[in-house]
PDB file of C-alpha atoms in Angstrom:
ATOM      1  CA  MET A  15     -15.265 -14.496   4.082  1.00 62.00           C
ATOM      2  CA  ASP A  16     -15.849 -10.842   4.968  1.00 75.00           C
ATOM      3  CA  LEU A  17     -14.737  -8.556   2.123  1.00 82.00           C
ATOM      4  CA  HIS A  18     -14.016  -5.790   4.627  1.00 84.00           C
ATOM      5  CA  GLU A  19     -11.501  -8.160   6.139  1.00 88.00           C
ATOM      6  CA  LEU A  20      -9.677  -8.347   2.792  1.00 89.00           C
ATOM      7  CA  GLU A  21      -9.664  -4.567   2.516  1.00 88.00           C
ATOM      8  CA  TYR A  22      -8.236  -4.241   6.031  1.00 89.00           C
ATOM      9  CA  ILE A  23      -5.339  -6.580   5.237  1.00 91.00           C
ATOM     10  CA  LEU A  24      -4.630  -4.804   1.947  1.00 90.00           C
ATOM     11  CA  THR A  25      -4.569  -1.436   3.705  1.00 91.00           C
ATOM     12  CA  ILE A  26      -2.068  -2.724   6.266  1.00 91.00           C
ATOM     13  CA  SER A  27       0.067  -3.992   3.388  1.00 90.00           C
ATOM     14  CA  GLU A  28      -0.101  -0.639   1.576  1.00 89.00           C
ATOM     15  CA  GLU A  29       0.681   1.465   4.639  1.00 90.00           C
ATOM     16  CA  GLN A  30       3.099  -1.053   6.250  1.00 90.00           C
ATOM     17  CA  ASN A  31       1.959   0.264   9.598  1.00 90.00           C
ATOM     18  CA  ILE A  32      -1.058  -0.565  11.780  1.00 89.00           C
ATOM     19  CA  THR A  33      -1.544   3.003  13.014  1.00 89.00           C
ATOM     20  CA  LYS A  34      -1.429   4.553   9.538  1.00 90.00           C
ATOM     21  CA  ALA A  35      -3.705   1.844   8.144  1.00 90.00           C
ATOM     22  CA  ALA A  36      -6.217   2.336  10.963  1.00 90.00           C
ATOM     23  CA  ASP A  37      -6.276   6.091  10.369  1.00 89.00           C
ATOM     24  CA  LYS A  38      -6.852   5.559   6.653  1.00 87.00           C
ATOM     25  CA  ILE A  39      -9.909   3.328   7.140  1.00 86.00           C
ATOM     26  CA  PHE A  40     -11.230   5.175  10.209  1.00 86.00           C
ATOM     27  CA  LEU A  41     -10.745   2.362  12.738  1.00 87.00           C
ATOM     28  CA  THR A  42      -8.922   2.433  16.023  1.00 89.00           C
ATOM     29  CA  GLN A  43      -5.495   0.834  16.040  1.00 89.00           C
ATOM     30  CA  SER A  44      -6.726  -1.717  18.580  1.00 90.00           C
ATOM     31  CA  ALA A  45      -9.749  -2.695  16.475  1.00 89.00           C
ATOM     32  CA  LEU A  46      -7.651  -3.159  13.329  1.00 90.00           C
ATOM     33  CA  ASN A  47      -5.030  -5.148  15.200  1.00 89.00           C
ATOM     34  CA  GLN A  48      -7.761  -7.446  16.564  1.00 91.00           C
ATOM     35  CA  GLN A  49      -9.072  -7.972  13.039  1.00 89.00           C
ATOM     36  CA  LEU A  50      -5.599  -8.948  11.863  1.00 92.00           C
ATOM     37  CA  LEU A  51      -5.003 -11.305  14.790  1.00 92.00           C
ATOM     38  CA  ARG A  52      -8.365 -12.964  14.177  1.00 90.00           C
ATOM     39  CA  VAL A  53      -7.538 -13.624  10.510  1.00 91.00           C
ATOM     40  CA  GLU A  54      -4.076 -14.945  11.376  1.00 90.00           C
ATOM     41  CA  LYS A  55      -5.556 -17.232  14.023  1.00 91.00           C
ATOM     42  CA  GLU A  56      -8.147 -18.514  11.558  1.00 90.00           C
ATOM     43  CA  LEU A  57      -5.450 -19.221   8.932  1.00 91.00           C
ATOM     44  CA  GLY A  58      -2.959 -20.602  11.418  1.00 93.00           C
ATOM     45  CA  VAL A  59      -0.062 -18.526  10.045  1.00 93.00           C
ATOM     46  CA  PRO A  60       1.143 -14.930  10.487  1.00 93.00           C
ATOM     47  CA  LEU A  61       0.493 -12.635   7.540  1.00 94.00           C
ATOM     48  CA  PHE A  62       3.000  -9.960   8.547  1.00 93.00           C
ATOM     49  CA  GLU A  63       6.373  -9.726  10.214  1.00 91.00           C
ATOM     50  CA  ARG A  64       6.406  -6.960  12.832  1.00 86.00           C
ATOM     51  CA  SER A  65       9.700  -5.077  12.880  1.00 79.00           C
ATOM     52  CA  HIS A  66      10.377  -1.532  14.152  1.00 77.00           C
ATOM     53  CA  HIS A  67       6.755  -0.445  13.650  1.00 80.00           C
ATOM     54  CA  THR A  68       6.849  -1.780  10.076  1.00 88.00           C
ATOM     55  CA  MET A  69       4.535  -4.516   8.807  1.00 90.00           C
ATOM     56  CA  VAL A  70       6.154  -6.657   6.105  1.00 91.00           C
ATOM     57  CA  PRO A  71       4.094  -9.439   4.465  1.00 92.00           C
ATOM     58  CA  THR A  72       5.276 -12.967   5.095  1.00 93.00           C
ATOM     59  CA  PHE A  73       5.235 -15.539   2.293  1.00 93.00           C
ATOM     60  CA  ALA A  74       1.716 -16.516   3.384  1.00 93.00           C
ATOM     61  CA  GLY A  75       0.820 -12.836   3.600  1.00 92.00           C
ATOM     62  CA  LYS A  76       1.932 -12.219   0.009  1.00 92.00           C
ATOM     63  CA  ILE A  77      -0.292 -15.066  -1.199  1.00 92.00           C
ATOM     64  CA  TYR A  78      -3.233 -13.726   0.826  1.00 92.00           C
ATOM     65  CA  ILE A  79      -2.728 -10.185  -0.494  1.00 91.00           C
ATOM     66  CA  GLU A  80      -2.390 -11.296  -4.115  1.00 89.00           C
ATOM     67  CA  ASN A  81      -5.616 -13.279  -3.985  1.00 90.00           C
ATOM     68  CA  ALA A  82      -7.439 -10.637  -1.943  1.00 90.00           C
ATOM     69  CA  LYS A  83      -6.816  -8.189  -4.782  1.00 88.00           C
ATOM     70  CA  LYS A  84      -8.263 -10.683  -7.262  1.00 85.00           C
ATOM     71  CA  ILE A  85     -11.379 -11.240  -5.141  1.00 88.00           C
ATOM     72  CA  LEU A  86     -12.004  -7.517  -4.707  1.00 85.00           C
ATOM     73  CA  ALA A  87     -11.405  -6.953  -8.431  1.00 83.00           C
ATOM     74  CA  ILE A  88     -14.084  -9.548  -9.218  1.00 84.00           C
ATOM     75  CA  ARG A  89     -16.451  -7.763  -6.831  1.00 83.00           C
ATOM     76  CA  ASP A  90     -15.771  -4.419  -8.489  1.00 82.00           C
ATOM     77  CA  GLU A  91     -16.221  -5.854 -11.980  1.00 79.00           C
ATOM     78  CA  THR A  92     -19.514  -7.454 -10.968  1.00 81.00           C
ATOM     79  CA  TYR A  93     -20.850  -4.218  -9.495  1.00 79.00           C
ATOM     80  CA  LYS A  94     -19.865  -2.239 -12.593  1.00 74.00           C
ATOM     81  CA  ILE A  95     -21.602  -4.642 -14.973  1.00 75.00           C
ATOM     82  CA  ILE A  96     -24.775  -4.702 -12.851  1.00 76.00           C
ATOM     83  CA  SER A  97     -24.633  -0.914 -12.493  1.00 72.00           C
ATOM     84  CA  ASP A  98     -24.559  -0.550 -16.291  1.00 69.00           C
ATOM     85  CA  ILE A  99     -27.455  -2.982 -16.689  1.00 61.00           C
ATOM     86  CA  SER A 100     -29.571  -1.129 -14.135  1.00 63.00           C
ATOM     87  CA  GLU A 101     -28.488   2.339 -15.373  1.00 68.00           C
ATOM     88  CA  ASN A 102     -27.368   3.081 -11.835  1.00 65.00           C
ATOM     89  CA  GLN A 103     -25.252   6.237 -12.049  1.00 73.00           C
ATOM     90  CA  LYS A 104     -23.281   5.731  -8.853  1.00 78.00           C
ATOM     91  CA  GLY A 105     -19.888   4.240  -8.236  1.00 82.00           C
ATOM     92  CA  GLU A 106     -16.163   4.983  -8.291  1.00 88.00           C
ATOM     93  CA  ILE A 107     -13.494   5.274 -10.964  1.00 91.00           C
ATOM     94  CA  SER A 108      -9.872   4.699 -10.008  1.00 92.00           C
ATOM     95  CA  ILE A 109      -7.408   6.434 -12.303  1.00 94.00           C
ATOM     96  CA  SER A 110      -3.766   7.411 -12.445  1.00 94.00           C
ATOM     97  CA  PHE A 111      -2.222  10.331 -14.304  1.00 91.00           C
ATOM     98  CA  THR A 112       0.887  12.495 -14.105  1.00 89.00           C
ATOM     99  CA  PRO A 113       1.103  15.255 -11.474  1.00 87.00           C
ATOM    100  CA  GLU A 114       1.532  17.964 -14.120  1.00 86.00           C
ATOM    101  CA  ARG A 115      -0.113  17.529 -17.504  1.00 88.00           C
ATOM    102  CA  GLY A 116      -2.462  14.785 -16.306  1.00 89.00           C
ATOM    103  CA  ALA A 117      -3.691  16.842 -13.371  1.00 90.00           C
ATOM    104  CA  LYS A 118      -4.383  19.809 -15.661  1.00 91.00           C
ATOM    105  CA  MET A 119      -6.300  17.562 -18.060  1.00 93.00           C
ATOM    106  CA  PHE A 120      -8.425  16.042 -15.307  1.00 94.00           C
ATOM    107  CA  THR A 121      -9.430  19.369 -13.768  1.00 94.00           C
ATOM    108  CA  GLU A 122     -10.595  20.606 -17.175  1.00 94.00           C
ATOM    109  CA  ILE A 123     -12.672  17.577 -18.163  1.00 95.00           C
ATOM    110  CA  TYR A 124     -14.072  16.772 -14.710  1.00 96.00           C
ATOM    111  CA  PRO A 125     -16.832  19.455 -14.769  1.00 95.00           C
ATOM    112  CA  VAL A 126     -18.190  17.995 -18.033  1.00 95.00           C
ATOM    113  CA  PHE A 127     -18.091  14.464 -16.638  1.00 95.00           C
ATOM    114  CA  HIS A 128     -19.664  15.501 -13.337  1.00 94.00           C
ATOM    115  CA  LYS A 129     -22.676  17.062 -15.059  1.00 93.00           C
ATOM    116  CA  ILE A 130     -23.450  13.724 -16.711  1.00 91.00           C
ATOM    117  CA  TYR A 131     -22.523  11.429 -13.814  1.00 91.00           C
ATOM    118  CA  PRO A 132     -22.793  13.458 -10.583  1.00 91.00           C
ATOM    119  CA  GLY A 133     -22.949  10.263  -8.504  1.00 88.00           C
ATOM    120  CA  ILE A 134     -19.574   8.931  -9.684  1.00 90.00           C
ATOM    121  CA  THR A 135     -16.607   9.594  -7.405  1.00 92.00           C
ATOM    122  CA  PHE A 136     -12.905   9.293  -8.212  1.00 94.00           C
ATOM    123  CA  ARG A 137      -9.935   7.667  -6.529  1.00 91.00           C
ATOM    124  CA  ILE A 138      -6.883   9.393  -8.023  1.00 93.00           C
ATOM    125  CA  TYR A 139      -3.226   8.380  -7.982  1.00 92.00           C
ATOM    126  CA  GLU A 140      -0.673  10.814  -9.375  1.00 91.00           C
ATOM    127  CA  ALA A 141       2.326   8.882 -10.659  1.00 89.00           C
ATOM    128  CA  ARG A 142       4.895   8.499 -13.416  1.00 85.00           C
ATOM    129  CA  ALA A 143       4.490   5.997 -16.260  1.00 83.00           C
ATOM    130  CA  LYS A 144       6.451   3.137 -14.694  1.00 83.00           C
ATOM    131  CA  ARG A 145       4.539   3.390 -11.431  1.00 87.00           C
ATOM    132  CA  MET A 146       1.267   3.579 -13.356  1.00 89.00           C
ATOM    133  CA  GLU A 147       2.003   0.197 -14.908  1.00 87.00           C
ATOM    134  CA  GLN A 148       2.487  -1.263 -11.428  1.00 86.00           C
ATOM    135  CA  LEU A 149      -0.769   0.291 -10.216  1.00 89.00           C
ATOM    136  CA  LEU A 150      -2.621  -1.243 -13.172  1.00 87.00           C
ATOM    137  CA  LEU A 151      -1.077  -4.677 -12.674  1.00 84.00           C
ATOM    138  CA  GLU A 152      -1.848  -4.593  -8.943  1.00 83.00           C
ATOM    139  CA  GLY A 153      -5.451  -3.634  -9.633  1.00 84.00           C
ATOM    140  CA  THR A 154      -5.061  -0.459  -7.567  1.00 87.00           C
ATOM    141  CA  VAL A 155      -6.302   1.581 -10.532  1.00 90.00           C
ATOM    142  CA  ARG A 156      -8.392   0.606 -13.536  1.00 90.00           C
ATOM    143  CA  LEU A 157      -7.325   3.386 -15.894  1.00 94.00           C
ATOM    144  CA  ALA A 158      -3.993   5.105 -16.494  1.00 93.00           C
ATOM    145  CA  ASN A 159      -3.544   8.167 -18.677  1.00 91.00           C
ATOM    146  CA  THR A 160       0.032   7.502 -19.585  1.00 83.00           C
ATOM    147  CA  ALA A 161       2.763   7.497 -22.223  1.00 79.00           C
ATOM    148  CA  LEU A 162       4.025   4.240 -23.684  1.00 72.00           C
ATOM    149  CA  PHE A 163       6.892   3.561 -26.060  1.00 50.00           C
ATOM    150  CA  THR A 164       6.939  -0.210 -25.655  1.00 57.00           C
ATOM    151  CA  GLU A 165       4.102  -2.714 -25.856  1.00 63.00           C
ATOM    152  CA  ASN A 166       2.881  -4.457 -22.707  1.00 67.00           C
ATOM    153  CA  GLY A 167       0.921  -7.653 -23.303  1.00 75.00           C
ATOM    154  CA  ASN A 168      -1.070  -7.212 -20.083  1.00 79.00           C
ATOM    155  CA  PHE A 169      -2.740  -3.991 -21.189  1.00 86.00           C
ATOM    156  CA  GLU A 170      -5.088  -2.592 -23.765  1.00 87.00           C
ATOM    157  CA  THR A 171      -4.228   0.956 -24.813  1.00 89.00           C
ATOM    158  CA  ILE A 172      -6.498   3.445 -26.551  1.00 90.00           C
ATOM    159  CA  PRO A 173      -4.068   5.809 -28.287  1.00 90.00           C
ATOM    160  CA  PHE A 174      -4.638   9.555 -28.397  1.00 90.00           C
ATOM    161  CA  GLY A 175      -1.602  10.323 -30.561  1.00 87.00           C
ATOM    162  CA  SER A 176       2.178  10.205 -30.645  1.00 87.00           C
ATOM    163  CA  GLU A 177       4.608  12.711 -29.169  1.00 89.00           C
ATOM    164  CA  LYS A 178       8.315  13.382 -29.554  1.00 91.00           C
ATOM    165  CA  MET A 179      10.931  13.595 -26.860  1.00 93.00           C
ATOM    166  CA  ILE A 180      12.729  16.888 -27.504  1.00 96.00           C
ATOM    167  CA  LEU A 181      15.984  18.445 -26.359  1.00 97.00           C
ATOM    168  CA  GLY A 182      15.724  21.852 -24.730  1.00 97.00           C
ATOM    169  CA  VAL A 183      18.871  23.998 -24.746  1.00 97.00           C
ATOM    170  CA  PRO A 184      19.489  27.416 -23.123  1.00 97.00           C
ATOM    171  CA  ARG A 185      19.351  30.227 -25.656  1.00 96.00           C
ATOM    172  CA  THR A 186      22.807  31.360 -24.503  1.00 97.00           C
ATOM    173  CA  HIS A 187      24.376  27.979 -25.327  1.00 97.00           C
ATOM    174  CA  PRO A 188      27.139  28.213 -27.994  1.00 96.00           C
ATOM    175  CA  LEU A 189      25.244  25.771 -30.228  1.00 97.00           C
ATOM    176  CA  ALA A 190      21.827  27.378 -29.826  1.00 96.00           C
ATOM    177  CA  TYR A 191      22.169  28.992 -33.270  1.00 96.00           C
ATOM    178  CA  LEU A 192      21.758  25.532 -34.828  1.00 96.00           C
ATOM    179  CA  ALA A 193      18.062  25.673 -33.910  1.00 96.00           C
ATOM    180  CA  GLY A 194      17.370  28.525 -36.324  1.00 95.00           C
ATOM    181  CA  THR A 195      14.057  30.357 -35.961  1.00 94.00           C
ATOM    182  CA  GLU A 196      10.803  29.019 -34.515  1.00 95.00           C
ATOM    183  CA  SER A 197      12.515  25.903 -33.241  1.00 96.00           C
ATOM    184  CA  TRP A 198       9.549  25.262 -30.919  1.00 94.00           C
ATOM    185  CA  LYS A 199       7.481  24.606 -34.054  1.00 93.00           C
ATOM    186  CA  LYS A 200      10.051  23.113 -36.451  1.00 95.00           C
ATOM    187  CA  LEU A 201      12.053  20.970 -33.956  1.00 96.00           C
ATOM    188  CA  PRO A 202      15.136  20.821 -36.196  1.00 96.00           C
ATOM    189  CA  PRO A 203      17.131  17.565 -36.005  1.00 96.00           C
ATOM    190  CA  VAL A 204      20.528  17.671 -34.360  1.00 96.00           C
ATOM    191  CA  ASP A 205      23.351  15.235 -33.656  1.00 96.00           C
ATOM    192  CA  LEU A 206      23.323  14.855 -29.864  1.00 96.00           C
ATOM    193  CA  LYS A 207      27.066  14.100 -29.964  1.00 96.00           C
ATOM    194  CA  GLN A 208      27.622  17.832 -30.532  1.00 96.00           C
ATOM    195  CA  PHE A 209      26.448  18.450 -26.954  1.00 97.00           C
ATOM    196  CA  GLU A 210      28.970  16.098 -25.361  1.00 95.00           C
ATOM    197  CA  ASN A 211      30.536  18.947 -23.347  1.00 95.00           C
ATOM    198  CA  THR A 212      27.188  20.343 -22.203  1.00 97.00           C
ATOM    199  CA  ASP A 213      25.774  20.085 -18.670  1.00 97.00           C
ATOM    200  CA  PHE A 214      22.462  18.245 -18.464  1.00 97.00           C
ATOM    201  CA  ILE A 215      19.651  17.933 -15.974  1.00 96.00           C
ATOM    202  CA  MET A 216      18.480  14.328 -16.210  1.00 95.00           C
ATOM    203  CA  ASN A 217      14.988  12.919 -15.832  1.00 93.00           C
ATOM    204  CA  ALA A 218      14.575  10.754 -12.718  1.00 91.00           C
ATOM    205  CA  LYS A 219      14.996   7.018 -13.189  1.00 89.00           C
ATOM    206  CA  GLU A 220      11.336   6.269 -12.401  1.00 84.00           C
ATOM    207  CA  THR A 221      10.308   8.122 -15.576  1.00 87.00           C
ATOM    208  CA  ARG A 222       9.936   6.827 -19.117  1.00 86.00           C
ATOM    209  CA  MET A 223      11.723   9.958 -20.308  1.00 90.00           C
ATOM    210  CA  ASN A 224      14.851   8.780 -18.475  1.00 92.00           C
ATOM    211  CA  ASP A 225      14.833   5.516 -20.434  1.00 91.00           C
ATOM    212  CA  MET A 226      14.487   7.384 -23.710  1.00 92.00           C
ATOM    213  CA  ALA A 227      17.170   9.939 -22.825  1.00 94.00           C
ATOM    214  CA  GLU A 228      19.627   7.220 -21.806  1.00 95.00           C
ATOM    215  CA  GLU A 229      18.979   5.431 -25.091  1.00 94.00           C
ATOM    216  CA  ALA A 230      19.641   8.690 -26.976  1.00 95.00           C
ATOM    217  CA  PHE A 231      22.947   9.245 -25.156  1.00 96.00           C
ATOM    218  CA  HIS A 232      23.938   5.614 -25.769  1.00 96.00           C
ATOM    219  CA  LYS A 233      23.196   5.995 -29.478  1.00 95.00           C
ATOM    220  CA  ALA A 234      25.214   9.230 -29.554  1.00 95.00           C
ATOM    221  CA  GLY A 235      28.144   7.398 -27.972  1.00 96.00           C
ATOM    222  CA  PHE A 236      28.814   9.407 -24.812  1.00 96.00           C
ATOM    223  CA  LYS A 237      27.857   9.700 -21.161  1.00 95.00           C
ATOM    224  CA  PRO A 238      26.370  13.103 -20.290  1.00 96.00           C
ATOM    225  CA  ARG A 239      27.632  15.461 -17.601  1.00 96.00           C
ATOM    226  CA  ILE A 240      24.674  15.417 -15.232  1.00 97.00           C
ATOM    227  CA  LEU A 241      24.182  18.207 -12.707  1.00 96.00           C
ATOM    228  CA  PHE A 242      21.192  16.546 -11.010  1.00 96.00           C
ATOM    229  CA  GLU A 243      18.058  14.504 -11.679  1.00 95.00           C
ATOM    230  CA  SER A 244      14.411  15.485 -11.320  1.00 94.00           C
ATOM    231  CA  SER A 245      11.052  13.770 -11.781  1.00 88.00           C
ATOM    232  CA  SER A 246       9.423  17.168 -12.377  1.00 90.00           C
ATOM    233  CA  THR A 247       9.173  18.392 -15.957  1.00 92.00           C
ATOM    234  CA  GLY A 248       8.593  21.865 -14.543  1.00 91.00           C
ATOM    235  CA  THR A 249      11.925  21.785 -12.695  1.00 95.00           C
ATOM    236  CA  ILE A 250      13.752  20.593 -15.807  1.00 96.00           C
ATOM    237  CA  ILE A 251      12.294  23.361 -17.955  1.00 96.00           C
ATOM    238  CA  GLU A 252      12.967  26.050 -15.325  1.00 96.00           C
ATOM    239  CA  THR A 253      16.600  24.901 -15.136  1.00 97.00           C
ATOM    240  CA  ILE A 254      16.982  25.211 -18.918  1.00 97.00           C
ATOM    241  CA  LYS A 255      15.085  28.503 -18.933  1.00 97.00           C
ATOM    242  CA  ASN A 256      17.560  29.902 -16.394  1.00 97.00           C
ATOM    243  CA  GLN A 257      20.465  29.004 -18.704  1.00 97.00           C
ATOM    244  CA  ILE A 258      21.907  26.369 -16.356  1.00 97.00           C
ATOM    245  CA  ALA A 259      21.758  23.124 -18.335  1.00 97.00           C
ATOM    246  CA  ALA A 260      20.125  21.282 -21.230  1.00 97.00           C
ATOM    247  CA  GLY A 261      17.509  18.574 -20.812  1.00 97.00           C
ATOM    248  CA  PHE A 262      14.820  16.381 -22.356  1.00 97.00           C
ATOM    249  CA  PHE A 263      11.048  16.657 -22.024  1.00 94.00           C
ATOM    250  CA  PRO A 264       7.867  15.932 -24.040  1.00 92.00           C
ATOM    251  CA  GLN A 265       7.080  18.089 -27.082  1.00 92.00           C
ATOM    252  CA  TYR A 266       3.901  19.292 -25.352  1.00 89.00           C
ATOM    253  CA  TYR A 267       5.986  21.611 -23.144  1.00 93.00           C
ATOM    254  CA  ALA A 268       7.774  23.492 -25.952  1.00 94.00           C
ATOM    255  CA  ASP A 269       7.113  27.179 -25.258  1.00 95.00           C
ATOM    256  CA  PRO A 270       8.024  29.918 -27.768  1.00 95.00           C
ATOM    257  CA  ASP A 271       7.986  32.597 -25.061  1.00 95.00           C
ATOM    258  CA  ILE A 272      10.906  31.401 -22.920  1.00 97.00           C
ATOM    259  CA  PRO A 273      14.680  31.682 -23.655  1.00 97.00           C
ATOM    260  CA  VAL A 274      15.036  28.051 -24.780  1.00 97.00           C
ATOM    261  CA  VAL A 275      15.678  26.514 -28.193  1.00 97.00           C
ATOM    262  CA  TYR A 276      14.416  23.078 -29.154  1.00 97.00           C
ATOM    263  CA  PHE A 277      15.784  20.150 -31.131  1.00 97.00           C
ATOM    264  CA  SER A 278      14.733  16.684 -32.233  1.00 96.00           C
ATOM    265  CA  VAL A 279      17.376  14.008 -31.649  1.00 94.00           C
ATOM    266  CA  GLY A 280      15.720  11.329 -33.785  1.00 90.00           C
ATOM    267  CA  GLU A 281      12.304  10.350 -35.060  1.00 87.00           C
ATOM    268  CA  GLU A 282      12.478   7.085 -33.103  1.00 87.00           C
ATOM    269  CA  PHE A 283      12.457   8.916 -29.766  1.00 90.00           C
ATOM    270  CA  CYS A 284       8.721   9.249 -29.361  1.00 88.00           C
ATOM    271  CA  TRP A 285       5.938   7.648 -27.395  1.00 87.00           C
ATOM    272  CA  THR A 286       2.210   7.051 -27.565  1.00 86.00           C
ATOM    273  CA  ILE A 287      -0.081   9.117 -25.368  1.00 89.00           C
ATOM    274  CA  GLY A 288      -3.241   7.279 -24.404  1.00 91.00           C
ATOM    275  CA  VAL A 289      -5.222   5.527 -21.726  1.00 93.00           C
ATOM    276  CA  SER A 290      -4.304   2.013 -20.658  1.00 91.00           C
ATOM    277  CA  PHE A 291      -6.230  -0.637 -18.751  1.00 91.00           C
ATOM    278  CA  ARG A 292      -5.854  -4.317 -18.039  1.00 87.00           C
ATOM    279  CA  LYS A 293      -7.163  -6.657 -20.721  1.00 85.00           C
ATOM    280  CA  ASP A 294      -9.392  -8.456 -18.232  1.00 80.00           C
ATOM    281  CA  VAL A 295     -11.383  -5.413 -17.055  1.00 83.00           C
ATOM    282  CA  TYR A 296     -14.920  -4.468 -18.011  1.00 83.00           C
ATOM    283  CA  LEU A 297     -15.182  -0.791 -18.919  1.00 87.00           C
ATOM    284  CA  SER A 298     -18.356   0.761 -17.547  1.00 87.00           C
ATOM    285  CA  LYS A 299     -20.303   3.454 -19.392  1.00 88.00           C
ATOM    286  CA  PRO A 300     -18.924   6.220 -17.131  1.00 91.00           C
ATOM    287  CA  GLU A 301     -15.367   4.955 -17.732  1.00 92.00           C
ATOM    288  CA  LYS A 302     -15.946   4.962 -21.496  1.00 92.00           C
ATOM    289  CA  LEU A 303     -17.237   8.529 -21.312  1.00 94.00           C
ATOM    290  CA  LEU A 304     -14.174   9.560 -19.298  1.00 95.00           C
ATOM    291  CA  ILE A 305     -11.889   8.014 -21.938  1.00 95.00           C
ATOM    292  CA  ASP A 306     -13.729   9.888 -24.704  1.00 95.00           C
ATOM    293  CA  LEU A 307     -13.326  13.167 -22.801  1.00 96.00           C
ATOM    294  CA  MET A 308      -9.618  12.515 -22.290  1.00 94.00           C
ATOM    295  CA  LYS A 309      -9.164  11.716 -25.975  1.00 93.00           C
ATOM    296  CA  ASP A 310     -10.971  14.921 -27.011  1.00 93.00           C
ATOM    297  CA  TYR A 311      -8.828  16.932 -24.598  1.00 92.00           C
ATOM    298  CA  HIS A 312      -5.559  15.562 -25.979  1.00 89.00           C
ATOM    299  CA  THR A 313      -6.729  16.088 -29.577  1.00 86.00           C
ATOM    300  CA  GLN A 314      -7.490  19.741 -28.840  1.00 86.00           C
ATOM    301  CA  ASN A 315      -4.245  20.354 -26.922  1.00 80.00           C
ATOM    302  CA  ARG A 316      -1.592  18.858 -29.161  1.00 72.00           C
TER     303      ARG A 316
END
């Protein structure tokens, strides 16, 4: 079995389109299509259903793709172990982090990492926590710098620390006085029920923050008046800053220099910041160094 063949099929599955897949792996559309037809002929079954320029895996295709990922994961694990044994400082690290805080963290620690391992390249996926879990389970990434508030038996997590979900409220809100002074530092507790008649901007459903916010509203006993949803913490904070609505975000983003007051809505609404990886992976020396750098960064930027 040709491992390139497995990669070709996986790329078609990811892109759901022959042309896009061919562009991604620098093959002509004709050449990639011939590769696919050859595999299907060898197996005696189609791996994809062709419909309106979209490639959807058949039942046989799903089985092939699932096992192709396992085979390639074994290859990658083997190479990493041998690379460590031989002190070979080349290879690739696949990692996922958030588009905002995670991206900032990576750009700051990368120069330090690169000085030590200049031959290591990165394959980066920017995603939210729920999508990161999928990427880890699929084997698309090996590491995820993410936030967890529930345990997942498939993963090991190296914690960097805990963080609260906080409520940001426009300074002009009638109840803003309840925050007192230096609310960004003190995070005074408040009964969320008091904000029942307040407009909110809600975190998008693909975010962990959405799950936590919905739980907080459920506990408070009311459904919020939602103006719109956003997966961008920056958009949520700008909306609050411009005195439009209230919203939830991680404690990390509390800023004393903007017209927003901050509250805690319960000690239970917090999560663990850390790096997660599948229990069955072998962490190479470069990956361990990267984790140490991430941990140091989060310790210094709490």
